[in-house]
Every structure is written in structure tokens, then in C-alpha cells.
Amino acid sequence: MDKNFEQKAFLGILPARIRDALSQTDDFDSLYEVVLDIGRKPEARYKNRSVFLTDDPITFFDLESVISRISSFDRDNRAGIERTLHRISGIMNRQGRPIGLTCRYGRAIEGVIDAVSDIFNKGDSVLLLGRPGVGKTTLLREVARVLADSGKRVIVVDTSNEIAGDGDIPHSGIGGARRMQVPIDVEQHKVMIQAVENHMPEVVVIDEIGTEEEAIACRTIAERGVQLIGTAHGHSLPNLLMNPTLSDLLGGVNSVILSDEEAYRRSSQKTVLERTAPPTFDTLIEIADRGKFVIYENIADTVDEYLRFDRLKPEKRTQNSDGTVKKTGPEAVERATEERTVEYGIINKENAVKIKPVNIYSFGVSRDYIRRAIHSFHINADVCSILAEADMVLTTRTYEQKKPKQIMKANALEIPVYTIPKNTLSNVKRIIKGIKRNRVQEEINETVLQEAVESVLRENKSVRLPPASSNVRRYQHGYAERFGLITSSIGRDPDRSVVIHPPDISGFETEFDK
């Protein structure tokens, strides 16, 4: 399509005074959109700046002048200019009368696929993510053109005519690809299935996957061996993975309760997240900015590693202004390396051992809030249902003041009781964050423990270990008892500690009893 034709078509819908002012700027290569709001100055927005075109405010007649030169608005208040990529979106008042227009200047840009062309040419299904205005649709359009011109049968499912332009004749920006329009946006998933069943494509291109039905349709298409190229709402892999509607595109997430042995083997909490099914897409590309890409190949392994270790290993590519491409990675991107390793008990220090999860007993506090806070801070903890097995009790101030049996029993068992003002997620997170901070500082020095045991056996005297948390004390009790020794705990948290006694202490007085 001739660039001059596109420029003239865009200028042709604008009122004369705005058209003349915009023509004088002569910067259409970086023009993003023209905003026309009643009672305000017309504004032209470019890539890095904004300019008021005239001092005269927009009137209702200005808007009507534009609307009369474009196609009718559809249900999502979008319209276009036939055989162009320009899009006009309306802002309506309560009576449905237009009070503002956003006139986006659309263009097809060849070469935007160069940095990632090898990924699309492999034949794998690819999902694109990125914030609005970052160039997802432009890249999608170029992918359709390149794959179609390479000889593949490509179908573009064009929901709002953004990919191939307005009108019945598709824009030349999609090359030899065929375009199927969607009459109503809620029927997009039906048109996707029709494209596969009726037209035998090798590639299906779809923009803005946003509903559960569309996610299911994507899985159906991918399972039939068709290469699927699409975009979805979201800006990163973790963000999409936690989206209950669209997480199925990456295989879905399910909460699984592990056995004690498996949790100990993994050095994790008992409740973990795991991938539910094979992902719909093979590769995910985050568009960080125009020409900047973060690439995750083999989505199945990527999601598994993220859910288990909270670790991502993307490849980064940047397309420079001269056309060259800079590649980095894949490199491990750790959310918190040293700190997170400690809190999971895998302490890379000499003479250290694994620490079991913190068991939290909930009384009057939402268990779902606690689990969400645990997952948010990636802490090695779990919610337990038996008070005697708890390392701490979490309750509200109101419940604690009533002195119920559970709280009295927790005090008798010397289980720490933590209170929050109200049963809210923010209050729960504050407590869990404090637990995480304490856990990061927590270590078990096995050498000191070994020396204490040897001292008790050799000298037949009780030895008191340094103060420790209930989690560490539990390990110390079990360790000493394996040698036939007797243990007890003295003091109150946070100064409570374990005392290791000789095998027979009947009638034996220690310095701790004095």
C-alpha cells in the first residue's frame, strides 16, 4: 500500500483546520494518534512528545465531521478507514453520543520481525505478550505477511479489523494471508474453529486472546497440528500464569499437597503449585519495547522451573537502529538467590542442614489469605489443622481477647500466638513477611550440635544449646534422641532453647534446675 495514500486517507477525515496544522508538522513516521475531545484543544501524540494542533477547542460539529467520513462504529466503539490500518475509537456519553475520538495512525512496518524471525519459521506455536502500544499487532501483521509469502497457508482471525484494516479487502500489510472477520467479539472463538475446519490453514493468527472460550479454542487448534500465533492480555510470563482465565495457554496451574517425605525431599512446603496440562503454545515472547524481546522457548520446562524454583531463564534480543540484533542469554534470572535458598533450607554453608516448614495454625484468620501470603513471599511454610503440630498460631485481636480454649491451649503448649488487627490479606502478609525475615537469618550448625551430644555422652552432664526457633528445636530434639539422650526445652520465645541430658537423669540435678 502506497504510504502517501495512507497519509491522505488519514488527513481526509479530519476537519480542515486540524488537517492543515497536522500537515505542517510533517512527522507522520512517528505519529501515534490524534485525540479530539469536546471542549479541549486537538492533540497530536508522537512517539516521544505531544503537540496541540490549534488553540480552538473541539466542537460537536468537528466530531460529526469526522464520523461522517469513516465506517460505522461497531459494538466496541471502533471504526476505521477502508483499505487502511487507521483506527478511530469513540468515547460516548451516557446517551451514546460521541464526546471524544482517538484517531490512531496505523502503519505496516516491514522488518520488525527480523530479530525473532527464526522462532516463527520453526513452525512452533508462539504467544506474544506486551503492554498496549508496544507493537504487538504490528509484529503480528508482519508475521502473517512473512509466513504467507514463504508459501504457507495463513488465516488471520481479525476481531476488530486491526490486523488487516477496515473494509472487505484486506490491507497489503498481511501479504498473501487470508483474513476472516469476526462479526461480534464474543464469537471470536467460533470463527477460530471455523478457520481450521473450513479452510485448512497451516498457520492461524489471532489478536487479543482474552476469554476462557478463546483459550479453549486455541488449545483445540494447537492439538490439530496447526501453528498458532497470537497475543494475550498480560505483560510477563508470571503475570499470565496467575491469570485464572488465560493460564491454560501455558498449561494451567494447580495446587498440590505433597507427602511429608516428598516435601522434605524437595525442601519445600507441603502445598505447592504445579503445571496442570501441556501448554497450548511452545514459545512465549514478551515485547518489552519496540525492538526489545524476552524469549522463553520450551514453555513446559520454563513453567515447571518457575513454579518449583521461582527461576526464569529467558533469552533477550534487541534490534538496533542499524538492523543488527544483539542476543543475551539464556541467563538465570533469580528472584532472590541467597535469601530464598536459605529460607527453603538449602543453605550452601558448611555444617548446615535442611529446615522443615513452619506450621501455622489459623484461628479466626482466612486460611486462603495465609496460603496466598506464603506463596507471595515464597516462604517455606504451611497451614496445619492440628494445634499440637503448629509452630505458631495466627489469630485476630478480637479472638485473642476472648481467651478461647484454642488460645489457652496454645499458651499451655508454649506455642507462640501472633495477632493481627483484622482478618485482611494485608495484615496476614505483614506477619508472613516477618516470618520470612526471621527465617532468612535462621541456621542450624550441626557441628555445635555434634559437640554438645559428644560432651553429654563423655562427661555425663547436661548441655544447653543456644536459643532457637521451634523449627530448629524440633530438629535438635530428634538429633539428640537418636543417640538415646533425653531432651527438654526451657525458657520462653524468643529465648527458648533445648537442653540435652544424659540417658539416665533420675536423681540427677543439673545447673538448669538450680
Short mmCIF file of C-alpha atoms in Angstrom, two decimals:
data_model
loop_
_atom_site.label_atom_id
_atom_site.label_comp_id
_atom_site.label_asym_id
_atom_site.label_seq_id
_atom_site.Cartn_x
_atom_site.Cartn_y
_atom_site.Cartn_z
CA MET A 1 0.00 0.00 0.00
CA ASP A 2 1.29 3.45 -1.01
CA LYS A 3 2.38 5.44 2.08
CA ASN A 4 1.03 8.65 0.51
CA PHE A 5 -2.39 7.02 0.10
CA GLU A 6 -2.46 6.09 3.81
CA GLN A 7 -1.43 9.61 4.81
CA LYS A 8 -4.02 11.28 2.59
CA ALA A 9 -6.75 8.94 3.82
CA PHE A 10 -5.98 9.84 7.44
CA LEU A 11 -5.84 13.58 6.79
CA GLY A 12 -9.03 13.36 4.74
CA ILE A 13 -11.23 12.53 7.74
CA LEU A 14 -10.04 15.47 9.88
CA PRO A 15 -11.60 18.96 9.97
CA ALA A 16 -9.76 21.43 7.69
CA ARG A 17 -8.01 23.49 10.39
CA ILE A 18 -6.75 20.34 12.14
CA ARG A 19 -5.70 18.76 8.83
CA ASP A 20 -3.66 21.84 7.87
CA ALA A 21 -1.96 22.03 11.28
CA LEU A 22 -1.07 18.33 11.23
CA SER A 23 0.29 18.56 7.67
CA GLN A 24 2.69 21.32 8.74
CA THR A 25 4.30 19.08 11.40
CA ASP A 26 5.37 16.68 8.61
CA ASP A 27 6.29 13.91 11.07
CA PHE A 28 3.97 11.07 10.13
CA ASP A 29 6.64 8.41 10.61
CA SER A 30 6.49 8.86 14.39
CA LEU A 31 2.82 9.92 14.66
CA TYR A 32 0.93 7.70 17.10
CA GLU A 33 -2.57 9.20 17.29
CA VAL A 34 -4.68 12.34 17.16
CA VAL A 35 -7.00 12.98 20.11
CA LEU A 36 -10.21 15.00 19.65
CA ASP A 37 -12.22 15.70 22.83
CA ILE A 38 -15.10 18.16 23.05
CA GLY A 39 -14.09 21.42 24.74
CA ARG A 40 -10.35 20.67 24.52
CA LYS A 41 -7.60 21.52 22.06
CA PRO A 42 -6.88 18.88 19.40
CA GLU A 43 -3.70 16.99 20.30
CA ALA A 44 -1.25 15.04 18.15
CA ARG A 45 0.72 12.39 20.03
CA TYR A 46 4.05 11.21 18.72
CA LYS A 47 6.46 8.60 19.99
CA ASN A 48 8.20 10.88 22.49
CA ARG A 49 6.12 14.08 22.56
CA SER A 50 2.67 15.63 22.27
CA VAL A 51 1.63 18.75 20.34
CA PHE A 52 -1.54 20.87 20.43
CA LEU A 53 -2.56 21.42 16.82
CA THR A 54 -4.77 24.52 17.24
CA ASP A 55 -5.90 26.83 20.05
CA ASP A 56 -9.57 26.39 19.15
CA PRO A 57 -11.33 23.68 21.21
CA ILE A 58 -13.07 20.77 19.56
CA THR A 59 -16.82 21.13 19.00
CA PHE A 60 -19.59 18.61 18.44
CA PHE A 61 -19.63 19.57 14.76
CA ASP A 62 -15.92 18.67 14.46
CA LEU A 63 -16.66 15.19 15.76
CA GLU A 64 -19.65 14.76 13.48
CA SER A 65 -17.49 15.81 10.55
CA VAL A 66 -15.01 13.01 11.30
CA ILE A 67 -17.71 10.40 11.98
CA SER A 68 -19.40 11.12 8.65
CA ARG A 69 -16.17 10.20 6.80
CA ILE A 70 -15.50 6.83 8.45
CA SER A 71 -17.25 3.47 8.72
CA SER A 72 -19.91 2.87 11.38
CA PHE A 73 -18.86 2.19 14.96
CA ASP A 74 -19.15 -1.43 15.99
CA ARG A 75 -20.11 -2.73 19.43
CA ASP A 76 -16.75 -1.88 20.96
CA ASN A 77 -16.96 1.72 19.64
CA ARG A 78 -14.31 1.22 17.00
CA ALA A 79 -14.38 2.25 13.35
CA GLY A 80 -11.87 2.53 10.53
CA ILE A 81 -11.00 3.86 7.11
CA GLU A 82 -11.45 1.33 4.33
CA ARG A 83 -8.27 -0.33 2.99
CA THR A 84 -6.11 1.34 5.64
CA LEU A 85 -4.85 0.38 9.10
CA HIS A 86 -6.09 3.57 10.74
CA ARG A 87 -8.45 3.07 13.67
CA ILE A 88 -10.90 5.55 15.17
CA SER A 89 -12.21 4.80 18.67
CA GLY A 90 -15.08 6.72 20.22
CA ILE A 91 -15.77 7.93 23.75
CA MET A 92 -19.53 8.15 24.35
CA ASN A 93 -21.64 9.90 26.96
CA ARG A 94 -24.49 8.22 28.82
CA GLN A 95 -26.85 8.83 25.95
CA GLY A 96 -24.49 7.17 23.46
CA ARG A 97 -23.48 10.45 21.86
CA PRO A 98 -19.76 10.76 20.90
CA ILE A 99 -17.84 13.29 23.01
CA GLY A 100 -14.32 12.24 22.07
CA LEU A 101 -12.36 10.44 19.34
CA THR A 102 -8.98 8.73 19.34
CA CYS A 103 -7.69 8.59 15.76
CA ARG A 104 -4.82 6.12 15.70
CA TYR A 105 -2.43 6.33 12.77
CA GLY A 106 -1.88 2.74 11.66
CA ARG A 107 1.04 1.55 9.57
CA ALA A 108 2.61 -1.69 8.40
CA ILE A 109 6.34 -1.77 9.17
CA GLU A 110 8.48 -4.30 7.37
CA GLY A 111 11.48 -5.70 9.21
CA VAL A 112 10.05 -5.69 12.76
CA ILE A 113 10.15 -9.49 12.69
CA ASP A 114 13.85 -9.75 11.79
CA ALA A 115 15.09 -10.14 15.36
CA VAL A 116 12.80 -13.13 16.05
CA SER A 117 12.07 -14.48 12.56
CA ASP A 118 13.86 -17.78 13.29
CA ILE A 119 11.38 -18.56 16.07
CA PHE A 120 8.34 -18.23 13.82
CA ASN A 121 9.99 -20.12 10.96
CA LYS A 122 10.45 -23.23 13.15
CA GLY A 123 6.74 -23.98 12.96
CA ASP A 124 6.12 -23.77 16.72
CA SER A 125 3.10 -22.00 18.18
CA VAL A 126 4.12 -18.62 19.60
CA LEU A 127 2.36 -16.37 22.13
CA LEU A 128 3.15 -12.64 22.24
CA LEU A 129 2.80 -10.52 25.39
CA GLY A 130 3.27 -6.80 25.87
CA ARG A 131 1.64 -3.65 27.19
CA PRO A 132 -0.70 -1.63 24.92
CA GLY A 133 1.06 0.37 22.22
CA VAL A 134 4.28 -1.63 22.32
CA GLY A 135 3.81 -3.07 18.83
CA LYS A 136 2.13 -6.46 19.30
CA THR A 137 -0.33 -6.03 16.44
CA THR A 138 2.36 -4.59 14.14
CA LEU A 139 4.53 -7.63 14.77
CA LEU A 140 1.56 -9.97 14.33
CA ARG A 141 0.75 -8.40 10.96
CA GLU A 142 4.34 -8.77 9.78
CA VAL A 143 4.42 -12.41 10.91
CA ALA A 144 1.31 -13.12 8.82
CA ARG A 145 2.90 -11.49 5.76
CA VAL A 146 6.27 -13.24 6.08
CA LEU A 147 4.79 -16.71 6.66
CA ALA A 148 2.24 -16.29 3.86
CA ASP A 149 4.88 -15.07 1.41
CA SER A 150 7.03 -18.09 2.31
CA GLY A 151 4.32 -20.34 0.87
CA LYS A 152 2.32 -21.28 3.97
CA ARG A 153 -1.47 -21.19 4.14
CA VAL A 154 -2.15 -18.43 6.68
CA ILE A 155 -5.54 -17.37 8.07
CA VAL A 156 -5.84 -14.15 10.10
CA VAL A 157 -8.79 -14.07 12.52
CA ASP A 158 -9.33 -10.30 12.69
CA THR A 159 -11.68 -9.39 15.53
CA SER A 160 -11.67 -5.60 15.27
CA ASN A 161 -10.04 -5.24 11.84
CA GLU A 162 -6.81 -4.05 13.46
CA ILE A 163 -4.56 -6.57 11.74
CA ALA A 164 -5.75 -6.27 8.15
CA GLY A 165 -7.58 -2.93 8.20
CA ASP A 166 -11.16 -1.85 7.64
CA GLY A 167 -13.32 -2.92 4.71
CA ASP A 168 -13.71 -6.22 2.89
CA ILE A 169 -10.38 -6.06 1.04
CA PRO A 170 -7.53 -6.81 3.48
CA HIS A 171 -4.57 -4.46 3.74
CA SER A 172 -1.44 -5.41 1.81
CA GLY A 173 0.41 -5.50 5.13
CA ILE A 174 -0.63 -9.15 5.62
CA GLY A 175 0.71 -10.15 2.20
CA GLY A 176 -0.91 -13.30 0.80
CA ALA A 177 -2.59 -14.27 4.08
CA ARG A 178 -6.35 -14.62 4.09
CA ARG A 179 -8.49 -12.69 6.57
CA MET A 180 -11.64 -13.81 8.42
CA GLN A 181 -13.59 -11.01 10.09
CA VAL A 182 -15.44 -11.50 13.39
CA PRO A 183 -18.98 -10.03 13.41
CA ILE A 184 -19.25 -9.95 17.23
CA ASP A 185 -16.22 -10.04 19.51
CA VAL A 186 -17.79 -12.67 21.79
CA GLU A 187 -17.90 -15.05 18.81
CA GLN A 188 -14.18 -14.86 18.13
CA HIS A 189 -13.62 -18.42 19.40
CA LYS A 190 -16.23 -19.75 16.96
CA VAL A 191 -14.55 -18.06 14.00
CA MET A 192 -11.20 -19.51 15.12
CA ILE A 193 -12.62 -23.04 14.97
CA GLN A 194 -14.30 -22.31 11.63
CA ALA A 195 -10.97 -21.19 10.20
CA VAL A 196 -9.43 -24.58 10.95
CA GLU A 197 -12.42 -26.73 10.00
CA ASN A 198 -13.35 -24.95 6.76
CA HIS A 199 -10.16 -23.56 5.24
CA MET A 200 -7.33 -25.99 6.17
CA PRO A 201 -4.73 -23.40 7.24
CA GLU A 202 -1.18 -24.25 8.24
CA VAL A 203 -0.99 -21.10 10.39
CA VAL A 204 -3.71 -19.25 12.33
CA VAL A 205 -3.01 -15.69 13.51
CA ILE A 206 -5.19 -14.28 16.30
CA ASP A 207 -5.04 -10.99 18.20
CA GLU A 208 -6.06 -10.39 21.84
CA ILE A 209 -6.93 -13.78 23.33
CA GLY A 210 -8.95 -12.68 26.33
CA THR A 211 -11.66 -15.19 27.33
CA GLU A 212 -11.81 -18.77 28.53
CA GLU A 213 -13.65 -19.82 25.36
CA GLU A 214 -10.85 -18.36 23.21
CA ALA A 215 -8.22 -20.12 25.32
CA ILE A 216 -10.06 -23.44 24.79
CA ALA A 217 -10.31 -22.75 21.06
CA CYS A 218 -6.56 -22.10 20.96
CA ARG A 219 -5.89 -25.48 22.58
CA THR A 220 -8.20 -27.16 20.06
CA ILE A 221 -6.34 -25.54 17.15
CA ALA A 222 -2.89 -26.39 18.53
CA GLU A 223 -3.87 -30.03 19.14
CA ARG A 224 -4.84 -30.33 15.46
CA GLY A 225 -1.28 -29.61 14.42
CA VAL A 226 -1.87 -26.03 13.24
CA GLN A 227 0.77 -23.41 14.04
CA LEU A 228 -0.87 -20.76 16.21
CA ILE A 229 0.44 -17.20 16.51
CA GLY A 230 -1.41 -15.00 18.97
CA THR A 231 -1.31 -12.21 21.51
CA ALA A 232 -2.79 -12.21 25.01
CA HIS A 233 -3.53 -9.75 27.76
CA GLY A 234 -0.58 -9.58 30.15
CA HIS A 235 2.95 -8.23 30.25
CA SER A 236 5.01 -11.15 31.62
CA LEU A 237 5.00 -14.92 31.99
CA PRO A 238 4.35 -14.91 35.78
CA ASN A 239 1.54 -12.39 35.28
CA LEU A 240 -0.16 -14.59 32.67
CA LEU A 241 0.40 -17.75 34.71
CA MET A 242 -1.55 -16.31 37.64
CA ASN A 243 -4.44 -15.22 35.38
CA PRO A 244 -7.19 -17.81 36.08
CA THR A 245 -8.79 -17.23 32.67
CA LEU A 246 -5.71 -17.49 30.46
CA SER A 247 -3.25 -19.61 32.47
CA ASP A 248 -4.33 -22.63 30.42
CA LEU A 249 -2.39 -21.15 27.50
CA LEU A 250 0.76 -22.03 29.49
CA GLY A 251 -0.56 -25.33 30.81
CA GLY A 252 -2.53 -24.05 33.81
CA VAL A 253 -1.64 -24.09 37.49
CA ASN A 254 -2.97 -26.42 40.16
CA SER A 255 -2.35 -26.57 43.91
CA VAL A 256 -0.96 -29.95 45.02
CA ILE A 257 -0.42 -31.27 48.55
CA LEU A 258 2.80 -33.28 48.86
CA SER A 259 3.52 -36.04 51.31
CA ASP A 260 5.88 -35.28 54.19
CA GLU A 261 8.62 -37.32 52.51
CA GLU A 262 8.24 -35.59 49.15
CA ALA A 263 8.14 -32.14 50.75
CA TYR A 264 11.31 -32.94 52.67
CA ARG A 265 13.00 -34.33 49.55
CA ARG A 266 12.16 -31.16 47.61
CA SER A 267 12.98 -28.94 50.59
CA SER A 268 9.66 -27.17 50.02
CA GLN A 269 6.36 -26.56 51.71
CA LYS A 270 3.69 -29.26 51.54
CA THR A 271 1.31 -27.20 49.37
CA VAL A 272 2.95 -26.40 46.05
CA LEU A 273 1.87 -25.22 42.62
CA GLU A 274 2.35 -27.49 39.61
CA ARG A 275 1.53 -27.30 35.90
CA THR A 276 -1.79 -28.97 35.11
CA ALA A 277 -1.51 -29.87 31.41
CA PRO A 278 0.75 -29.48 28.37
CA PRO A 279 0.89 -25.80 27.32
CA THR A 280 -1.02 -24.61 24.26
CA PHE A 281 1.96 -22.60 22.99
CA ASP A 282 5.54 -23.80 22.55
CA THR A 283 7.25 -20.40 22.86
CA LEU A 284 6.42 -17.13 24.61
CA ILE A 285 7.81 -13.74 23.58
CA GLU A 286 7.49 -10.73 25.86
CA ILE A 287 7.74 -7.47 23.90
CA ALA A 288 9.45 -5.22 26.42
CA ASP A 289 9.61 -2.30 23.98
CA ARG A 290 9.79 -1.78 20.25
CA GLY A 291 12.68 -3.92 19.07
CA LYS A 292 13.29 -5.45 22.53
CA PHE A 293 12.22 -9.05 23.15
CA VAL A 294 12.38 -11.50 26.06
CA ILE A 295 12.05 -15.06 24.77
CA TYR A 296 11.05 -18.26 26.59
CA GLU A 297 11.41 -21.39 24.49
CA ASN A 298 10.00 -24.72 25.65
CA ILE A 299 7.18 -23.31 27.76
CA ALA A 300 6.57 -26.61 29.58
CA ASP A 301 10.05 -26.71 31.12
CA THR A 302 10.03 -22.95 31.74
CA VAL A 303 6.76 -23.07 33.70
CA ASP A 304 7.87 -26.13 35.69
CA GLU A 305 11.12 -24.45 36.69
CA TYR A 306 9.37 -21.22 37.63
CA LEU A 307 6.76 -22.94 39.80
CA ARG A 308 9.32 -25.10 41.56
CA PHE A 309 12.33 -22.82 41.88
CA ASP A 310 10.88 -19.36 41.10
CA ARG A 311 13.56 -19.07 38.42
CA LEU A 312 13.35 -17.92 34.81
CA LYS A 313 15.99 -18.31 32.10
CA PRO A 314 14.98 -16.09 29.18
CA GLU A 315 16.90 -15.12 26.09
CA LYS A 316 16.94 -11.39 25.42
CA ARG A 317 17.19 -9.85 21.95
CA THR A 318 17.47 -6.21 20.95
CA GLN A 319 17.17 -4.95 17.38
CA ASN A 320 19.34 -1.87 16.91
CA SER A 321 18.54 1.04 14.60
CA ASP A 322 21.02 -0.25 12.01
CA GLY A 323 19.20 -3.59 11.84
CA THR A 324 21.73 -5.62 13.81
CA VAL A 325 20.46 -7.89 16.57
CA LYS A 326 22.08 -8.23 19.99
CA LYS A 327 21.41 -11.50 21.82
CA THR A 328 21.89 -12.14 25.54
CA GLY A 329 21.36 -15.36 27.48
CA PRO A 330 19.67 -17.50 28.27
CA GLU A 331 20.69 -16.42 31.76
CA ALA A 332 19.15 -17.43 35.05
CA VAL A 333 17.04 -14.67 36.49
CA GLU A 334 16.71 -15.34 40.20
CA ARG A 335 14.06 -13.51 42.19
CA ALA A 336 16.11 -13.81 45.35
CA THR A 337 19.15 -16.06 45.26
CA GLU A 338 20.92 -16.26 48.60
CA GLU A 339 17.90 -15.22 50.63
CA ARG A 340 15.46 -17.62 49.04
CA THR A 341 17.91 -20.51 49.23
CA VAL A 342 18.24 -20.03 52.98
CA GLU A 343 14.53 -19.84 53.62
CA TYR A 344 13.96 -23.10 51.78
CA GLY A 345 16.56 -24.71 53.98
CA ILE A 346 19.09 -25.39 51.22
CA ILE A 347 21.84 -23.39 52.92
CA ASN A 348 25.07 -23.52 50.94
CA LYS A 349 27.21 -23.23 54.04
CA GLU A 350 29.37 -25.76 55.81
CA ASN A 351 27.79 -27.88 58.57
CA ALA A 352 24.22 -26.75 57.80
CA VAL A 353 21.11 -28.91 57.45
CA LYS A 354 17.63 -28.58 55.99
CA ILE A 355 14.92 -26.82 57.97
CA LYS A 356 11.37 -28.14 57.93
CA PRO A 357 8.46 -25.86 57.01
CA VAL A 358 6.85 -23.56 59.57
CA ASN A 359 3.42 -24.94 60.51
CA ILE A 360 0.86 -22.16 61.01
CA TYR A 361 -2.39 -22.83 62.89
CA SER A 362 -5.18 -20.47 61.86
CA PHE A 363 -7.82 -19.39 64.38
CA GLY A 364 -10.26 -16.83 63.05
CA VAL A 365 -7.98 -15.97 60.10
CA SER A 366 -8.64 -16.97 56.49
CA ARG A 367 -6.51 -19.96 55.50
CA ASP A 368 -6.68 -18.79 51.91
CA TYR A 369 -5.12 -15.45 52.94
CA ILE A 370 -2.31 -17.31 54.72
CA ARG A 371 -1.60 -19.56 51.72
CA ARG A 372 -1.63 -16.59 49.35
CA ALA A 373 0.79 -14.70 51.60
CA ILE A 374 3.05 -17.77 51.84
CA HIS A 375 3.11 -18.06 48.05
CA SER A 376 3.64 -14.31 47.63
CA PHE A 377 6.76 -14.28 49.81
CA HIS A 378 7.92 -17.79 48.74
CA ILE A 379 8.39 -18.84 52.35
CA ASN A 380 8.81 -22.45 53.44
CA ALA A 381 5.61 -22.67 55.49
CA ASP A 382 2.27 -24.45 55.54
CA VAL A 383 -1.15 -24.24 57.20
CA CYS A 384 -1.83 -27.06 59.64
CA SER A 385 -5.13 -28.22 61.17
CA ILE A 386 -3.78 -29.75 64.40
CA LEU A 387 -2.79 -27.29 67.09
CA ALA A 388 -0.21 -29.59 68.68
CA GLU A 389 1.72 -29.72 65.38
CA ALA A 390 1.83 -25.93 64.99
CA ASP A 391 4.92 -23.77 65.30
CA MET A 392 2.78 -20.67 65.68
CA VAL A 393 -0.86 -19.61 65.97
CA LEU A 394 -2.26 -16.75 63.90
CA THR A 395 -5.46 -15.10 65.13
CA THR A 396 -7.18 -11.72 65.27
CA ARG A 397 -7.03 -9.36 68.21
CA THR A 398 -10.77 -9.81 68.82
CA TYR A 399 -10.50 -13.60 69.07
CA GLU A 400 -7.40 -13.42 71.25
CA GLN A 401 -9.08 -11.11 73.77
CA LYS A 402 -11.91 -13.60 74.31
CA LYS A 403 -9.38 -16.19 75.60
CA PRO A 404 -10.90 -19.20 73.79
CA LYS A 405 -9.81 -22.77 74.52
CA GLN A 406 -7.52 -22.96 71.48
CA ILE A 407 -5.55 -19.89 72.57
CA MET A 408 -5.33 -21.11 76.17
CA LYS A 409 -4.12 -24.49 74.95
CA ALA A 410 -1.53 -22.84 72.69
CA ASN A 411 -0.22 -20.90 75.67
CA ALA A 412 -0.05 -24.10 77.72
CA LEU A 413 1.92 -25.78 74.93
CA GLU A 414 4.12 -22.67 74.70
CA ILE A 415 3.23 -22.17 71.04
CA PRO A 416 3.73 -18.51 70.05
CA VAL A 417 0.45 -16.68 69.33
CA TYR A 418 0.54 -13.86 66.78
CA THR A 419 -2.38 -11.44 66.49
CA ILE A 420 -3.46 -9.14 63.68
CA PRO A 421 -5.96 -6.24 63.93
CA LYS A 422 -8.38 -7.62 61.35
CA ASN A 423 -8.74 -10.63 59.08
CA THR A 424 -7.36 -8.98 55.92
CA LEU A 425 -4.79 -10.12 53.37
CA SER A 426 -2.55 -7.10 54.02
CA ASN A 427 -2.39 -7.86 57.76
CA VAL A 428 -1.61 -11.52 57.10
CA LYS A 429 1.14 -10.57 54.66
CA ARG A 430 2.73 -8.35 57.29
CA ILE A 431 3.03 -11.30 59.69
CA ILE A 432 4.26 -13.71 56.99
CA LYS A 433 6.85 -11.18 55.85
CA GLY A 434 8.16 -11.04 59.41
CA ILE A 435 8.42 -14.82 59.49
CA LYS A 436 10.37 -14.72 56.24
CA ARG A 437 12.78 -12.15 57.65
CA ASN A 438 13.43 -14.34 60.69
CA ARG A 439 13.76 -17.50 58.60
CA VAL A 440 16.42 -15.95 56.40
CA GLN A 441 18.59 -15.46 59.48
CA GLU A 442 17.99 -18.99 60.76
CA GLU A 443 20.61 -21.70 60.50
CA ILE A 444 21.37 -24.97 62.19
CA ASN A 445 25.03 -25.54 62.95
CA GLU A 446 25.41 -29.29 63.06
CA THR A 447 28.98 -29.10 64.38
CA VAL A 448 27.82 -27.36 67.57
CA LEU A 449 25.05 -29.97 67.91
CA GLN A 450 27.51 -32.86 67.46
CA GLU A 451 29.90 -31.39 70.03
CA ALA A 452 27.05 -30.96 72.54
CA VAL A 453 25.98 -34.59 72.14
CA GLU A 454 29.57 -35.83 72.48
CA SER A 455 30.01 -33.69 75.62
CA VAL A 456 26.88 -35.15 77.26
CA LEU A 457 27.95 -38.72 76.46
CA ARG A 458 31.55 -38.18 77.56
CA GLU A 459 31.06 -36.10 80.71
CA ASN A 460 27.56 -37.26 81.71
CA LYS A 461 26.45 -33.63 82.10
CA SER A 462 23.51 -31.74 80.62
CA VAL A 463 24.27 -29.17 77.94
CA ARG A 464 22.08 -26.23 76.99
CA LEU A 465 22.07 -25.21 73.32
CA PRO A 466 21.72 -21.60 72.12
CA PRO A 467 18.16 -20.19 71.82
CA ALA A 468 16.44 -21.21 68.60
CA SER A 469 13.06 -21.25 66.90
CA SER A 470 10.64 -24.14 67.32
CA ASN A 471 11.60 -25.46 63.90
CA VAL A 472 15.28 -25.70 64.81
CA ARG A 473 14.49 -27.03 68.29
CA ARG A 474 12.44 -29.84 66.78
CA TYR A 475 15.43 -30.93 64.73
CA GLN A 476 17.71 -30.69 67.78
CA HIS A 477 15.37 -32.89 69.84
CA GLY A 478 15.26 -35.55 67.13
CA TYR A 479 19.02 -35.46 66.57
CA ALA A 480 19.85 -35.98 70.27
CA GLU A 481 17.23 -38.68 70.74
CA ARG A 482 18.85 -40.76 68.00
CA PHE A 483 21.78 -41.21 70.43
CA GLY A 484 19.48 -42.32 73.26
CA LEU A 485 19.70 -38.97 75.05
CA ILE A 486 16.91 -37.13 76.82
CA THR A 487 15.95 -33.59 75.84
CA SER A 488 13.84 -30.79 77.22
CA SER A 489 13.14 -27.14 76.44
CA ILE A 490 13.44 -24.21 78.83
CA GLY A 491 12.67 -20.51 78.61
CA ARG A 492 10.11 -18.63 76.53
CA ASP A 493 10.33 -17.49 72.94
CA PRO A 494 12.43 -15.98 71.57
CA ASP A 495 14.93 -17.13 74.22
CA ARG A 496 13.63 -20.71 74.43
CA SER A 497 16.34 -23.36 73.96
CA VAL A 498 16.92 -27.12 74.06
CA VAL A 499 18.73 -28.88 76.89
CA ILE A 500 20.36 -32.26 76.17
CA HIS A 501 20.54 -34.60 79.19
CA PRO A 502 22.41 -37.89 79.83
CA PRO A 503 20.46 -41.14 79.24
CA ASP A 504 19.59 -41.51 82.93
CA ILE A 505 18.91 -38.33 84.89
CA SER A 506 16.90 -39.82 87.73
CA GLY A 507 18.06 -38.09 90.88
CA PHE A 508 20.48 -36.06 88.80
CA GLU A 509 20.43 -32.32 89.39
CA THR A 510 21.64 -30.04 86.65
CA GLU A 511 22.66 -26.46 86.85
CA PHE A 512 19.48 -25.56 84.99
CA ASP A 513 17.31 -26.89 87.83
CA LYS A 514 19.00 -24.80 90.48
#
